[in-house]
Short mmCIF file of C-alpha atoms in Angstrom, two decimals:
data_model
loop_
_atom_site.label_atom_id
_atom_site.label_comp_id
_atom_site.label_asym_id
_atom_site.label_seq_id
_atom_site.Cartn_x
_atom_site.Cartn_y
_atom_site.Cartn_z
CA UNK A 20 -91.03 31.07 92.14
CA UNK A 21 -93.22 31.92 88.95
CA UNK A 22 -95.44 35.01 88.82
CA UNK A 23 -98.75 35.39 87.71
CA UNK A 24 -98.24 36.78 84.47
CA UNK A 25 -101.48 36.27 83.05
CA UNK A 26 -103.02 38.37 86.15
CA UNK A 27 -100.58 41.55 85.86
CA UNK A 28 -101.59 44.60 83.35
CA UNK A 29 -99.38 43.77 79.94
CA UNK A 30 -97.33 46.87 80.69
CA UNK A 31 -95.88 46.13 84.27
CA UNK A 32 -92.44 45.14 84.18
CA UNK A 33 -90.88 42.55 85.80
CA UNK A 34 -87.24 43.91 86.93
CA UNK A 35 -88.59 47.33 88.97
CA UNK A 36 -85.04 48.47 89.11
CA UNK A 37 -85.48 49.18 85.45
CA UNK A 38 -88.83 50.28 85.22
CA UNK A 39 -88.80 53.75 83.88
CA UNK A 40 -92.29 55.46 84.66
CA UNK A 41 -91.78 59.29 83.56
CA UNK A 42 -94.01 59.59 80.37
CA UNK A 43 -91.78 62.59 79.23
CA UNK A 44 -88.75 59.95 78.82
CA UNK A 45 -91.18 57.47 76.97
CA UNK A 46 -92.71 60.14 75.24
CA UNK A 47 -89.27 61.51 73.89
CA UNK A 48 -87.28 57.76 72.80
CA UNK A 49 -91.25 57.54 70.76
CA UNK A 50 -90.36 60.63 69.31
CA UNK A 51 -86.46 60.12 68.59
CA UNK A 52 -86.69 56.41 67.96
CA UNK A 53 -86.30 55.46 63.91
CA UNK A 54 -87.92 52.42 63.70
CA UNK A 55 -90.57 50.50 65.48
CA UNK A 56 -91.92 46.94 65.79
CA UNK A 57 -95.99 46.64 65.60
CA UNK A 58 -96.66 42.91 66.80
CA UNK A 59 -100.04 41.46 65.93
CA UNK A 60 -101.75 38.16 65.82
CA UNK A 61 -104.70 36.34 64.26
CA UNK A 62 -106.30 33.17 64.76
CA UNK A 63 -103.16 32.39 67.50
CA UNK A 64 -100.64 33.28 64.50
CA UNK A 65 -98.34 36.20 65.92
CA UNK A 66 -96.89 38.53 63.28
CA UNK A 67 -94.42 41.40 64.01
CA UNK A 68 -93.59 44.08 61.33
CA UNK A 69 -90.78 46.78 62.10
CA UNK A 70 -91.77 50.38 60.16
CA UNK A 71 -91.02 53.54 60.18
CA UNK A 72 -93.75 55.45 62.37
CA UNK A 73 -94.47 58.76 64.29
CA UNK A 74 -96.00 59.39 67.44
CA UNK A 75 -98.58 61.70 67.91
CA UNK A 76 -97.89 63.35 71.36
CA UNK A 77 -101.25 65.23 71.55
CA UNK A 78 -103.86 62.33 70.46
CA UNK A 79 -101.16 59.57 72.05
CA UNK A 80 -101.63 57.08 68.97
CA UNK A 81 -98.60 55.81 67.05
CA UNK A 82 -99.26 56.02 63.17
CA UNK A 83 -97.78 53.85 60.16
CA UNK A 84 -98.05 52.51 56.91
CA UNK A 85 -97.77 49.79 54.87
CA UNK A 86 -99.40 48.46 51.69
CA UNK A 87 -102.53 47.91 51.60
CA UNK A 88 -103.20 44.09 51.59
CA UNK A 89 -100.94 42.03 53.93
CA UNK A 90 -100.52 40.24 56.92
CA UNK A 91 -100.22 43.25 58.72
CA UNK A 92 -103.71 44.35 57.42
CA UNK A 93 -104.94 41.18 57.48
CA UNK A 94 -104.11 40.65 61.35
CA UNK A 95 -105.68 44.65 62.23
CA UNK A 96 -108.82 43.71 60.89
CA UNK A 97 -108.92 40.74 62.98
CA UNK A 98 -109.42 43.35 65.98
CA UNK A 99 -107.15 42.15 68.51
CA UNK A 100 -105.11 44.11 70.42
CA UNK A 101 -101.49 45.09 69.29
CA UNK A 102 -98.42 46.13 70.97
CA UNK A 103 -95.75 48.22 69.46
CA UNK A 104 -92.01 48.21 70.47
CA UNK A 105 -88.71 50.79 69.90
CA UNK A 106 -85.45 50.49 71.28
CA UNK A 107 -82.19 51.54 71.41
CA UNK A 108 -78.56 49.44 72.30
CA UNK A 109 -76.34 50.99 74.44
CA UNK A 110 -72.87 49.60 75.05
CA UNK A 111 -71.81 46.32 75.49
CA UNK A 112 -70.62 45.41 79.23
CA UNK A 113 -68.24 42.48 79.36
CA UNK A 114 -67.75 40.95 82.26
CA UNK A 115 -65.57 38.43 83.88
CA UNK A 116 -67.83 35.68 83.50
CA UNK A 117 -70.03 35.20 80.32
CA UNK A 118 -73.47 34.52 82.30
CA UNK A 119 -72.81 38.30 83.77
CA UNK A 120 -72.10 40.13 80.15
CA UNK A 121 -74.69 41.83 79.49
CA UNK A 122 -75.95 45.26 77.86
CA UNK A 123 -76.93 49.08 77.74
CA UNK A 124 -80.41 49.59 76.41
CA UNK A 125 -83.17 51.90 76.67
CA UNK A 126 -87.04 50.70 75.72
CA UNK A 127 -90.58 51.61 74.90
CA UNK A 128 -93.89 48.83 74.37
CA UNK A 129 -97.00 50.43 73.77
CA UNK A 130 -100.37 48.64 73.88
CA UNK A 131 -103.58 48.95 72.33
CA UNK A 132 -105.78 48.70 69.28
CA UNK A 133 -104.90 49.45 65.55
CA UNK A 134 -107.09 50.52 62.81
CA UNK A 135 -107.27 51.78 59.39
CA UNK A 136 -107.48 55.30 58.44
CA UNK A 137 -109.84 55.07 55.70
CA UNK A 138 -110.60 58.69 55.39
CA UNK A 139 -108.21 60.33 52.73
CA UNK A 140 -107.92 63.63 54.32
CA UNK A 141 -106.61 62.05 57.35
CA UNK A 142 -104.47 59.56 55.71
CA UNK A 143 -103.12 62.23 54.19
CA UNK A 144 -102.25 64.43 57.17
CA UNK A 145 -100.64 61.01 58.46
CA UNK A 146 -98.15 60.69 55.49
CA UNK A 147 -97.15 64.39 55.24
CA UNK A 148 -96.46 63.60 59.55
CA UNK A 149 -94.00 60.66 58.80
CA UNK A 150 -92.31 62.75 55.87
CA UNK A 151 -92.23 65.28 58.46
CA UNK A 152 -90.29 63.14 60.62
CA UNK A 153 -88.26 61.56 58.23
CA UNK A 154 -87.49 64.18 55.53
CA UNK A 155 -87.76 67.66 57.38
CA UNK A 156 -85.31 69.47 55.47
CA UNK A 157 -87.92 68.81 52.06
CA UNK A 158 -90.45 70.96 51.02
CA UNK A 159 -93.69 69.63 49.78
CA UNK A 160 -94.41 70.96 45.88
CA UNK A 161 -91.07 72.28 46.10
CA UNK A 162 -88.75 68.93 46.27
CA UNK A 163 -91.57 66.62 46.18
CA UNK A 164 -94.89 66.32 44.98
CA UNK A 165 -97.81 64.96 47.24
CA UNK A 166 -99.63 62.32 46.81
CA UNK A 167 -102.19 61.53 44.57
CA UNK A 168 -105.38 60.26 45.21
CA UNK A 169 -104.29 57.11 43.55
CA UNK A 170 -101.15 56.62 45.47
CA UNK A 171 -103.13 57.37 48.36
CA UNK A 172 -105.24 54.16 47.25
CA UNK A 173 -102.09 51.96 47.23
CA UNK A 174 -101.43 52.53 51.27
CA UNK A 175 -102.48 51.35 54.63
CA UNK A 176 -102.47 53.99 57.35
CA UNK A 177 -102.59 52.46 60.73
CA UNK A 178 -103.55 54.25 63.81
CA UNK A 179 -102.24 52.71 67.30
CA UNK A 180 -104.23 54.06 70.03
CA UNK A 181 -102.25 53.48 73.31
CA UNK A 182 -104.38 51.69 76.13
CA UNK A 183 -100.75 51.46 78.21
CA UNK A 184 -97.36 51.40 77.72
CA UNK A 185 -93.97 51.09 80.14
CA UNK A 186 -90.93 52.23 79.79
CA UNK A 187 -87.45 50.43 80.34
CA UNK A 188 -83.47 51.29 80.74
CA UNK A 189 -80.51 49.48 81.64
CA UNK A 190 -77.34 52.22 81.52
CA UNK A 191 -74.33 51.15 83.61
CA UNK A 192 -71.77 53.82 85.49
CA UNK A 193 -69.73 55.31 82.38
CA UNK A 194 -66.62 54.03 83.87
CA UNK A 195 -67.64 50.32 83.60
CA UNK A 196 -64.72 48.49 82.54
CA UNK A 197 -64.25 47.40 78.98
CA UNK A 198 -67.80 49.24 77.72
CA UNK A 199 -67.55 49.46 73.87
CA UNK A 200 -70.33 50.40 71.34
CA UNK A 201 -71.33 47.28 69.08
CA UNK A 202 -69.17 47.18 65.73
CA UNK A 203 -65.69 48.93 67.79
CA UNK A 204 -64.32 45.68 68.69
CA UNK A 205 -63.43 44.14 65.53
CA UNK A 206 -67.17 42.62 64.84
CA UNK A 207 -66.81 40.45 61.36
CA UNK A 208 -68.30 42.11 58.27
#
């Protein structure tokens, strides 16, 4: 039998034996997590575009960039809400019969609303955040120069302020038999 899916709050997850509710753990895969998958649509197109990002524990937005004309832009001015994904694989778990292989993972979906940072001081503080996160053994004016108000003209800063957001993890016992890590197993190049 078929749920309601249209009647439950975006972030409820279906399998409850997976459901991971501690904010902490969502908090820290948003803050270890490389890459991250902003889904929008506009005028019923939908539109996903992986970046990297950071998360801003203390305001609880997500920020990004991109250029500055795009679908992406294009589909946050339209003003619909947004959701915005990370993940990480686990191992593989082979089974005895394919329908039961299956796989390790750990998950994060945000919801919400995305805007532009228009403001240059903030769009600024942004960018030196996600070369924070990226780059944290550089220096700024030491190993790289900042950037100008011109190159800060060529970028879209996007803020993701979080309405909701649920957490997910499959990890099987560590002595499942046959576990391997994707690309051990003689994966073709």
């Amino acid at each position: 039998m078929s749920r309601e899916y249209a009647a439950l709050a975006p972030s409820e997850v279906r399998r409850k034996d997976r459901e991971v509710a501690d904010d902490a753990w969502i908090v820290a895969l948003l803050r270890r997590a490389p890459l991250g998958t902003l889904a929008t649509v506009a005028a019923g197109q939908p539109f996903i575009n992986t970046n990297m990002f950071v998360f801003d524990e203390a305001a609880r937005v997500i920020y990004m960039h991109t250029a500055r004309s795009g679908r992406t832009r294009t589909n946050v001015d339209a003003a619909e809400p947004v959701c915005f994904s990370v993940t990480e694989m686990g191992r593989l778990l082979p089974a005895e019969r394919a329908f039961s292989m299956s796989v390790e993972y750990t998950g994060v979906v945000a919801f919400g609303r995305a805007t532009v940072i228009e403001d240059p001081a903030e769009k600024e503080r942004v960018l030196q955040l996600l070369v924070d996160k990226y780059f944290p053994h550089l220096t700024p004016e030491r190993d790289y120069a900042t950037p100008s108000d011109d190159e800060l003209g060529l970028t879209a800063v996007y803020r993701i302020d979080i309405d909701e957001w649920s957490g997910k993890a499959k990890v099987a016992p560590d002595d499942h038999p046959g576990a391997f890590r994707y690309g051990e197993k003689g994966f073709a190049q």
